[in-house]
Amino acid sequence: MLEEIEMREIDEDRARCHNTRAGMIEALKIVQRRRGWISDDVLYELSAHLGVPPGELDSVATFYNLIFRKPVGRHRILICDSVTCWVMGEEDLKRRLSEKLGIAPGETTRDGRFTLVPNACLGVCDRAPAIMIDDDLHTGLTPAQLDAILGRYE
Amino acid sequence: MAERPLTGDIRPGEGPPRLTEYERRGGYAALKKALKQMDPAGVAEEVKRSGLRGRGGAGFPTGAKWSFVPMGTDAPEPKYLVANGDEMEPGTFKDRYLLEGNPHQLIEGMIIAAFAIQASVAFIFIREEYREACAALTRALAEAFAAGYLGGNILGSGFNLDMKLHVSAGRYMCGEETGLINALEGRRAVPRWKPPYPQTAGLWGKPTVVNNIETLCCVPHIVLKGAEYFKGLSRTGEGGTKLYGVSGKVKNPGCWELPMGTSIREILEEHAGGMMGGFKLKGLLPGGASTDFLLEEHLDVNMDFESVAKAGSRMGTGTIIVLDDRTCPVGFIHNLQKFFSRESCGWCTPCREGLAWVEKTLAAIEEGRGTREDIGILEFHVRLLAPGRTFCALAPGAMEPLGSGLKFFRDDFDRHISAPSCPWR
Ligand SMILES: Cc1cc2nc3c(=O)[nH]c(=O)nc-3n(C[C@H](O)[C@H](O)[C@H](O)COP(=O)(O)O)c2cc1C
Ligand code: SF4
């Protein structure tokens, strides 16, 4: 069920937009912020609330990299796998992350703590390799630093 | 030391200047000058004379771009100005520096640009991963509205401008200007057919100018100090300074504002400190992932749009990615094609199918499963995805490092196939 507070935030944003369609992406983000991802149920409710066909909403939801249509963990790890990070050791970092978490890129740990997502260039190529956990950027990483960093996210 | 108008006031680690600090250093004086002493045509003319070329990658002359916007009382309304801060081009991290370092400079540039084209609504389009930039902009926008630099009747001039921040949900195609317009309208970020060009029919069918962040940050300096001053900052015929970057196995990777036309050698050796110990330069991409490789023999090329084009590549975003001798060029190119194939929006078949084929072929070569015919398949795609054969510039951009890589590093491709395995692994 969409919550009262979500609907209010969505309507406030929509009022600032050119039209309902222009507010669709932000509406998806508002809902995702509280739930982590967009389930089918939520998609249908949101489409009813906005008055747009569910197929149209889904076509947008599935297009954008950072809207998730599958469940994700409490913390989202974006690992930059673009060229400079790759040159600077991204493969090693990703392998070690996968081993530590026991998941392949794209998967979520069984305890629902982390989801590992390969991401396009994070735009910090001068401090490669880089990952982003939730809103925090971690740069110039070596695999040895991973334990300490992951430990900060319960 | 050479002048650095765009970044001279940026103090990394200290946070961006707040409004009062920005004003104290001369901020918003250009806006006052534009609104009180100039008319829109005068501002546009000054920008045209300055020789400013778009910093988003294509180098389109900014004054010329603005001149296509219909003006006068019967021009369609509202008109829009959009700042493109998507910056998802691999290897590019210059707009982040300007956004985090001095958001008011961008806002001031945008107000002046909007005045020149008489736009009444402006959008700043930022990728979601740029959290710090989003926070800095949100705060700066609130300050600018409160001070009367945005909103109705700005500084008593009668000019009105609303400005909004749009945080993307992530996709490389959002950086392509018509894809960006679709994203702002709440659609999938697929490109639109041109013509009509956005300057006449863009957002919601109204005249729209899309400019890069760095381009817009140049505008206040041109208006305040004049076109001649801006031209004088450059070492070549193209006006201004440029934010150059270097990443890869160099001693001191980073981003610097230097005179336009600084040589690649100077950027690499003096600013980036040269190669890390034990590494040699094998090649470089001068301006992000979608530019052709250059080699050691090109180090004395000046980094401006014309000179790099003459050398057979493009300046693109001006952020150099270094390929060193201990990194496999096939793996490097495979990584690039994986990015392009994943980010292809799927709108047109040659790109949607072709990039996936290219990516798989390169993976096969890299893993020692490649055949001689695979080289032909790659070369076929370089021709198939040439400019004009796909709906937008993503696929032709992807072919630039592939086509030049096949030419310059052909021996390395062949060694992978005859071994058959990657000699670097
Ligand atoms: C696939 C693709 C991605 C692009 N991404 C960006 C971007 O992130 N930022 C940008 O300013 N321009 C980007 N561009 C170029 C824009 O389409 C457009 O030319 C530019 O924003 C115009 O600004 P300028 O005239 O100030 O350079 C991209 C182009 C393509 C084809
Ligand atoms: S070239 Fe690629 S990114 Fe551009 S429209 Fe075609 S499929 Fe989309």
XYZ file of N, CA, C and O in Angstrom, chain B residues 78-206:
516
model
N 6.534 29.028 -23.196
C 7.819 29.524 -22.694
C 8.979 28.911 -23.454
O 8.832 27.918 -24.128
N 10.152 29.547 -23.319
C 11.370 28.950 -23.848
C 12.156 28.366 -22.666
O 11.993 28.811 -21.534
N 12.992 27.369 -22.968
C 13.703 26.658 -21.904
C 15.210 26.672 -22.104
O 15.701 26.642 -23.236
N 15.905 26.699 -20.976
C 17.353 26.502 -20.979
C 17.651 25.294 -20.088
O 17.103 25.189 -18.988
N 18.505 24.395 -20.570
C 18.850 23.207 -19.779
C 20.361 23.094 -19.639
O 21.098 23.195 -20.623
N 20.806 22.894 -18.397
C 22.225 22.633 -18.155
C 22.417 21.125 -18.072
O 21.781 20.456 -17.257
N 23.290 20.616 -18.921
C 23.504 19.174 -19.015
C 24.623 18.743 -18.068
O 25.803 18.918 -18.352
N 24.229 18.189 -16.930
C 25.198 17.699 -15.944
C 25.078 16.201 -15.766
O 25.187 15.684 -14.655
N 24.835 15.502 -16.874
C 24.683 14.046 -16.773
C 26.048 13.369 -16.575
O 26.165 12.416 -15.816
N 27.035 13.878 -17.290
C 28.428 13.402 -17.168
C 28.574 11.910 -16.855
O 29.081 11.530 -15.810
N 28.124 11.079 -17.799
C 28.338 9.640 -17.620
C 29.362 9.075 -18.592
O 29.583 7.873 -18.639
N 29.971 9.938 -19.392
C 30.997 9.494 -20.330
C 32.180 8.927 -19.537
O 32.776 9.647 -18.735
N 32.513 7.645 -19.732
C 33.625 7.091 -18.961
C 34.899 7.917 -19.093
O 35.238 8.382 -20.179
N 35.572 8.104 -17.980
C 36.819 8.857 -17.976
C 36.626 10.345 -17.788
O 37.593 11.098 -17.766
N 35.386 10.793 -17.623
C 35.105 12.228 -17.558
C 34.653 12.632 -16.154
O 33.732 12.049 -15.610
N 35.352 13.629 -15.597
C 35.033 14.029 -14.211
C 35.273 15.513 -14.010
O 35.674 15.951 -12.955
N 35.016 16.306 -15.058
C 35.288 17.736 -14.999
C 34.084 18.540 -14.525
O 34.228 19.476 -13.751
N 32.871 18.155 -14.968
C 31.700 18.919 -14.563
C 31.433 18.721 -13.066
O 30.970 19.623 -12.389
N 31.748 17.520 -12.569
C 31.620 17.279 -11.132
C 32.404 18.335 -10.345
O 31.923 18.892 -9.366
N 33.624 18.626 -10.833
C 34.497 19.580 -10.146
C 33.846 20.972 -10.087
O 33.853 21.629 -9.046
N 33.244 21.387 -11.177
C 32.594 22.710 -11.228
C 31.318 22.733 -10.388
O 31.006 23.731 -9.744
N 30.573 21.640 -10.414
C 29.302 21.590 -9.691
C 29.516 21.584 -8.186
O 28.846 22.294 -7.438
N 30.476 20.768 -7.752
C 30.725 20.677 -6.316
C 31.472 21.904 -5.827
O 31.305 22.332 -4.698
N 32.319 22.453 -6.726
C 33.217 23.511 -6.296
C 32.621 24.903 -6.305
O 33.004 25.747 -5.492
N 31.703 25.177 -7.224
C 31.182 26.543 -7.321
C 29.810 26.590 -8.007
O 29.689 27.058 -9.145
N 28.769 26.123 -7.305
C 27.447 26.042 -7.944
C 26.886 27.401 -8.362
O 26.162 27.485 -9.349
N 27.226 28.477 -7.635
C 26.688 29.790 -8.014
C 27.209 30.257 -9.377
O 26.520 30.960 -10.094
N 28.429 29.845 -9.712
C 28.973 30.221 -11.021
C 28.093 29.644 -12.136
O 27.794 30.326 -13.121
N 27.667 28.385 -11.958
C 26.781 27.771 -12.950
C 25.445 28.510 -12.987
O 24.934 28.841 -14.069
N 24.888 28.767 -11.807
C 23.577 29.423 -11.758
C 23.650 30.810 -12.418
O 22.786 31.176 -13.223
N 24.711 31.542 -12.131
C 24.855 32.862 -12.745
C 24.963 32.744 -14.267
O 24.282 33.481 -15.008
N 25.779 31.790 -14.726
C 25.917 31.579 -16.173
C 24.586 31.226 -16.809
O 24.262 31.670 -17.914
N 23.796 30.420 -16.092
C 22.500 30.014 -16.636
C 21.520 31.177 -16.707
O 20.753 31.299 -17.664
N 21.533 32.029 -15.699
C 20.596 33.166 -15.732
C 20.931 34.079 -16.918
O 20.056 34.532 -17.656
N 22.243 34.289 -17.110
C 22.652 35.151 -18.223
C 22.300 34.500 -19.567
O 21.780 35.161 -20.477
N 22.547 33.191 -19.682
C 22.218 32.486 -20.930
C 20.713 32.536 -21.177
O 20.265 32.754 -22.310
N 19.939 32.331 -20.109
C 18.479 32.365 -20.248
C 18.025 33.756 -20.690
O 17.127 33.906 -21.525
N 18.677 34.788 -20.146
C 18.355 36.157 -20.543
C 18.642 36.356 -22.031
O 17.833 36.934 -22.771
N 19.775 35.821 -22.493
C 20.166 36.002 -23.897
C 19.154 35.390 -24.850
O 18.904 35.926 -25.923
N 18.589 34.231 -24.471
C 17.607 33.603 -25.360
C 16.183 33.885 -24.895
O 15.229 33.378 -25.471
N 16.049 34.667 -23.818
C 14.745 35.017 -23.242
C 13.945 33.758 -22.847
O 12.756 33.637 -23.151
N 14.630 32.850 -22.169
C 13.956 31.673 -21.606
C 13.401 32.046 -20.244
O 13.999 32.847 -19.523
N 12.253 31.472 -19.892
C 11.690 31.795 -18.583
C 11.741 30.615 -17.609
O 11.430 30.759 -16.437
N 12.124 29.440 -18.113
C 12.278 28.282 -17.228
C 13.612 27.610 -17.546
O 13.961 27.432 -18.720
N 14.348 27.264 -16.489
C 15.634 26.592 -16.684
C 15.689 25.327 -15.833
O 15.133 25.283 -14.732
N 16.332 24.308 -16.359
C 16.525 23.058 -15.624
C 18.008 22.760 -15.504
O 18.768 22.964 -16.453
N 18.391 22.265 -14.327
C 19.735 21.710 -14.170
C 19.543 20.202 -14.084
O 18.868 19.709 -13.184
N 20.104 19.493 -15.041
C 19.945 18.041 -15.099
C 21.211 17.383 -14.560
O 22.288 17.542 -15.116
N 21.078 16.658 -13.444
C 22.253 16.066 -12.779
C 22.051 14.571 -12.583
O 20.945 14.129 -12.259
N 23.109 13.817 -12.748
C 22.990 12.378 -12.491
C 22.886 12.124 -10.990
O 23.439 12.872 -10.170
N 22.190 11.053 -10.658
C 21.872 10.798 -9.253
C 23.101 10.512 -8.390
O 23.132 10.823 -7.200
N 24.137 9.934 -9.011
C 25.313 9.576 -8.210
C 26.056 10.820 -7.714
O 26.881 10.717 -6.809
N 25.809 11.977 -8.289
C 26.496 13.205 -7.864
C 25.772 13.819 -6.656
O 25.214 14.918 -6.726
N 25.799 13.084 -5.538
C 25.051 13.509 -4.348
C 25.522 14.870 -3.830
O 24.739 15.727 -3.465
N 26.844 15.021 -3.765
C 27.386 16.258 -3.195
C 27.025 17.456 -4.079
O 26.671 18.527 -3.579
N 27.078 17.257 -5.384
C 26.719 18.332 -6.317
C 25.237 18.684 -6.158
O 24.867 19.867 -6.161
N 24.392 17.676 -5.994
C 22.959 17.933 -5.835
C 22.703 18.758 -4.574
O 21.910 19.704 -4.587
N 23.389 18.395 -3.495
C 23.200 19.127 -2.243
C 23.685 20.567 -2.390
O 23.009 21.517 -1.966
N 24.843 20.742 -3.007
C 25.395 22.090 -3.181
C 24.470 22.940 -4.045
O 24.237 24.129 -3.757
N 23.917 22.350 -5.082
C 23.033 23.097 -5.984
C 21.713 23.444 -5.311
O 21.186 24.544 -5.489
N 21.176 22.511 -4.538
C 19.912 22.767 -3.851
C 20.059 23.978 -2.934
O 19.215 24.877 -2.911
N 21.188 24.008 -2.220
C 21.423 25.117 -1.300
C 21.647 26.419 -2.065
O 21.095 27.462 -1.723
N 22.439 26.349 -3.122
C 22.738 27.555 -3.892
C 21.481 28.103 -4.578
O 21.281 29.326 -4.644
N 20.628 27.211 -5.057
C 19.388 27.675 -5.698
C 18.525 28.424 -4.692
O 17.971 29.489 -4.994
N 18.413 27.879 -3.486
C 17.612 28.542 -2.453
C 18.185 29.921 -2.147
O 17.446 30.906 -2.013
N 19.505 30.004 -2.068
C 20.149 31.304 -1.801
C 19.876 32.293 -2.935
O 19.586 33.466 -2.686
N 19.970 31.808 -4.169
C 19.787 32.703 -5.323
C 18.342 33.196 -5.413
O 18.096 34.368 -5.738
N 17.382 32.309 -5.111
C 15.981 32.748 -5.099
C 15.766 33.793 -4.007
O 15.152 34.842 -4.238
N 16.308 33.506 -2.815
C 16.105 34.409 -1.677
C 16.711 35.784 -1.944
O 16.194 36.809 -1.502
N 17.812 35.818 -2.685
C 18.488 37.084 -2.952
C 17.895 37.832 -4.145
O 18.353 38.913 -4.493
N 16.923 37.195 -4.813
C 16.287 37.881 -5.947
C 17.019 37.737 -7.260
O 16.718 38.432 -8.234
N 18.012 36.808 -7.312
C 18.689 36.546 -8.594
C 17.855 35.614 -9.470
O 18.102 35.463 -10.655
N 16.904 34.927 -8.834
C 15.986 34.063 -9.562
C 14.576 34.437 -9.143
O 14.369 35.011 -8.077
N 13.606 34.080 -10.001
C 12.220 34.399 -9.678
C 11.701 35.491 -10.607
O 12.130 35.596 -11.748
N 10.794 36.321 -10.070
C 10.187 37.356 -10.904
C 10.977 38.660 -10.855
O 11.608 38.977 -9.847
N 10.952 39.395 -11.935
C 11.538 40.734 -12.008
C 12.936 40.797 -11.388
O 13.193 41.564 -10.454
N 13.849 40.014 -11.949
C 15.185 39.850 -11.370
C 15.947 41.176 -11.378
O 16.097 41.809 -12.421
N 16.381 41.604 -10.196
C 17.117 42.870 -10.012
C 16.403 44.047 -10.658
O 17.036 44.957 -11.197
N 15.075 43.992 -10.637
C 14.290 45.107 -11.161
C 14.326 45.248 -12.672
O 13.932 46.280 -13.222
N 14.801 44.192 -13.364
C 14.974 44.307 -14.817
C 13.712 43.962 -15.597
O 13.641 44.177 -16.804
N 12.741 43.345 -14.907
C 11.562 42.871 -15.625
C 11.748 41.469 -16.183
O 10.814 40.864 -16.706
N 12.967 40.914 -16.061
C 13.224 39.562 -16.565
C 12.863 38.540 -15.478
O 13.229 38.704 -14.311
N 12.127 37.498 -15.890
C 11.708 36.455 -14.944
C 12.360 35.130 -15.296
O 12.433 34.771 -16.470
N 12.796 34.400 -14.271
C 13.341 33.064 -14.539
C 13.123 32.137 -13.357
O 13.494 32.448 -12.223
N 12.498 30.996 -13.665
C 12.367 29.931 -12.680
C 13.467 28.920 -12.978
O 13.811 28.724 -14.143
N 14.037 28.318 -11.944
C 15.102 27.336 -12.180
C 14.892 26.120 -11.300
O 14.650 26.262 -10.107
N 14.945 24.928 -11.902
C 14.678 23.703 -11.150
C 15.800 22.699 -11.341
O 16.435 22.647 -12.396
N 15.980 21.914 -10.298
C 16.980 20.850 -10.350
C 16.270 19.555 -10.691
O 15.270 19.198 -10.054
N 16.743 18.836 -11.707
C 16.194 17.508 -12.003
C 17.289 16.475 -11.775
O 18.336 16.519 -12.419
N 17.035 15.566 -10.843
C 18.015 14.522 -10.563
C 17.626 13.284 -11.352
O 16.515 12.772 -11.222
N 18.546 12.822 -12.178
C 18.257 11.717 -13.093
C 18.091 10.400 -12.351
O 18.423 10.277 -11.173
N 17.589 9.391 -13.078
C 17.512 8.042 -12.508
C 18.554 7.143 -13.166
O 18.533 5.934 -12.975
N 19.470 7.769 -13.953
C 20.615 7.029 -14.427
C 20.477 6.375 -15.782
O 19.775 5.382 -15.921
N 21.152 6.921 -16.779
C 21.299 6.292 -18.084
C 22.171 7.214 -18.918
O 21.920 8.420 -18.967
N 23.198 6.637 -19.551
C 24.135 7.421 -20.364
C 23.397 8.247 -21.414
O 23.772 9.380 -21.713
N 22.326 7.689 -21.976
C 21.596 8.388 -23.027
C 20.930 9.680 -22.542
O 20.512 10.510 -23.344
N 20.796 9.849 -21.235
C 20.251 11.110 -20.715
C 21.178 12.277 -21.040
O 20.762 13.424 -20.992
N 22.440 12.001 -21.355
C 23.360 13.078 -21.688
C 23.192 13.560 -23.113
O 23.553 14.691 -23.441
N 22.656 12.711 -23.980
C 22.401 13.103 -25.369
C 21.248 14.094 -25.335
O 20.224 13.835 -24.704
N 21.377 15.236 -26.012
C 20.466 16.333 -25.675
C 18.987 16.035 -25.914
O 18.147 16.475 -25.126
N 18.653 15.280 -26.961
C 17.227 15.005 -27.156
C 16.751 13.878 -26.221
O 15.596 13.853 -25.816
N 17.671 12.977 -25.880
C 17.352 11.965 -24.866
C 17.085 12.645 -23.535
O 16.162 12.283 -22.789
N 17.898 13.659 -23.243
C 17.733 14.415 -22.002
C 16.353 15.090 -21.968
O 15.667 15.089 -20.938
N 15.957 15.641 -23.093
C 14.653 16.303 -23.159
C 13.540 15.290 -22.900
O 12.600 15.553 -22.131
N 13.663 14.099 -23.482
C 12.662 13.062 -23.200
C 12.656 12.686 -21.724
O 11.599 12.475 -21.130
N 13.843 12.585 -21.129
C 13.922 12.237 -19.704
C 13.230 13.306 -18.856
O 12.504 12.987 -17.909
N 13.449 14.576 -19.194
C 12.797 15.654 -18.430
C 11.282 15.599 -18.568
O 10.548 15.977 -17.665
N 10.817 15.129 -19.716
C 9.370 15.016 -19.911
C 8.804 13.771 -19.248
O 7.599 13.521 -19.294
N 9.691 12.941 -18.656
C 9.228 11.741 -17.969
C 9.132 10.528 -18.874
O 8.415 9.579 -18.584
N 9.859 10.576 -19.987
C 9.849 9.448 -20.917
C 11.159 8.685 -20.824
O 12.082 9.085 -20.134
N 11.242 7.572 -21.567
C 12.514 6.876 -21.716
C 13.473 7.801 -22.453
O 13.056 8.531 -23.351
N 14.730 7.761 -22.077
C 15.709 8.675 -22.675
C 16.197 8.142 -24.015
O 17.364 7.833 -24.204
N 15.275 8.039 -24.973
C 15.658 7.704 -26.342
C 15.744 9.016 -27.109
O 15.083 9.987 -26.747
N 16.567 9.062 -28.154
C 16.732 10.344 -28.845
C 15.528 10.688 -29.723
O 14.697 9.833 -30.017
N 15.479 11.949 -30.131
C 14.442 12.408 -31.054
C 15.063 12.712 -32.407
O 16.247 13.044 -32.488
N 14.251 12.619 -33.405
C 14.694 12.950 -34.749
C 15.002 14.447 -34.837
O 14.301 15.272 -34.258
N 16.095 14.764 -35.554
C 16.413 16.162 -35.844
C 16.508 16.298 -37.359
O 17.139 15.432 -37.970
N 16.026 17.349 -37.970
C 15.223 18.427 -37.404
C 13.800 17.977 -37.061
O 13.425 16.919 -37.550
N 13.036 18.744 -36.328
C 13.394 20.063 -35.792
C 14.430 19.955 -34.674
O 14.408 19.014 -33.898
N 15.311 20.915 -34.608
C 16.312 20.974 -33.556
C 15.677 21.516 -32.282
O 14.690 22.271 -32.339
N 16.241 21.147 -31.131
C 15.657 21.606 -29.869
C 15.532 23.133 -29.780
O 14.606 23.633 -29.142
N 16.435 23.846 -30.441
C 16.373 25.315 -30.340
C 15.048 25.857 -30.861
O 14.610 26.924 -30.449
N 14.399 25.116 -31.785
C 13.080 25.578 -32.230
C 11.958 24.754 -31.616
O 10.914 25.297 -31.279
N 12.165 23.439 -31.444
C 11.126 22.603 -30.836
C 11.772 21.553 -29.954
O 12.193 20.508 -30.430
N 11.872 21.858 -28.661
C 12.527 20.947 -27.718
C 11.560 20.463 -26.653
O 10.595 19.760 -26.945
N 11.812 20.878 -25.411
C 10.954 20.474 -24.290
C 9.506 20.872 -24.558
O 9.229 22.039 -24.830
N 8.607 19.918 -24.455
C 7.183 20.133 -24.702
C 6.954 20.960 -25.983
O 6.055 21.799 -26.054
N 7.819 20.720 -26.959
C 7.657 21.361 -28.257
C 8.086 22.815 -28.320
O 7.914 23.474 -29.349
N 8.648 23.316 -27.230
C 9.025 24.740 -27.206
C 10.532 24.908 -27.422
O 11.312 23.987 -27.174
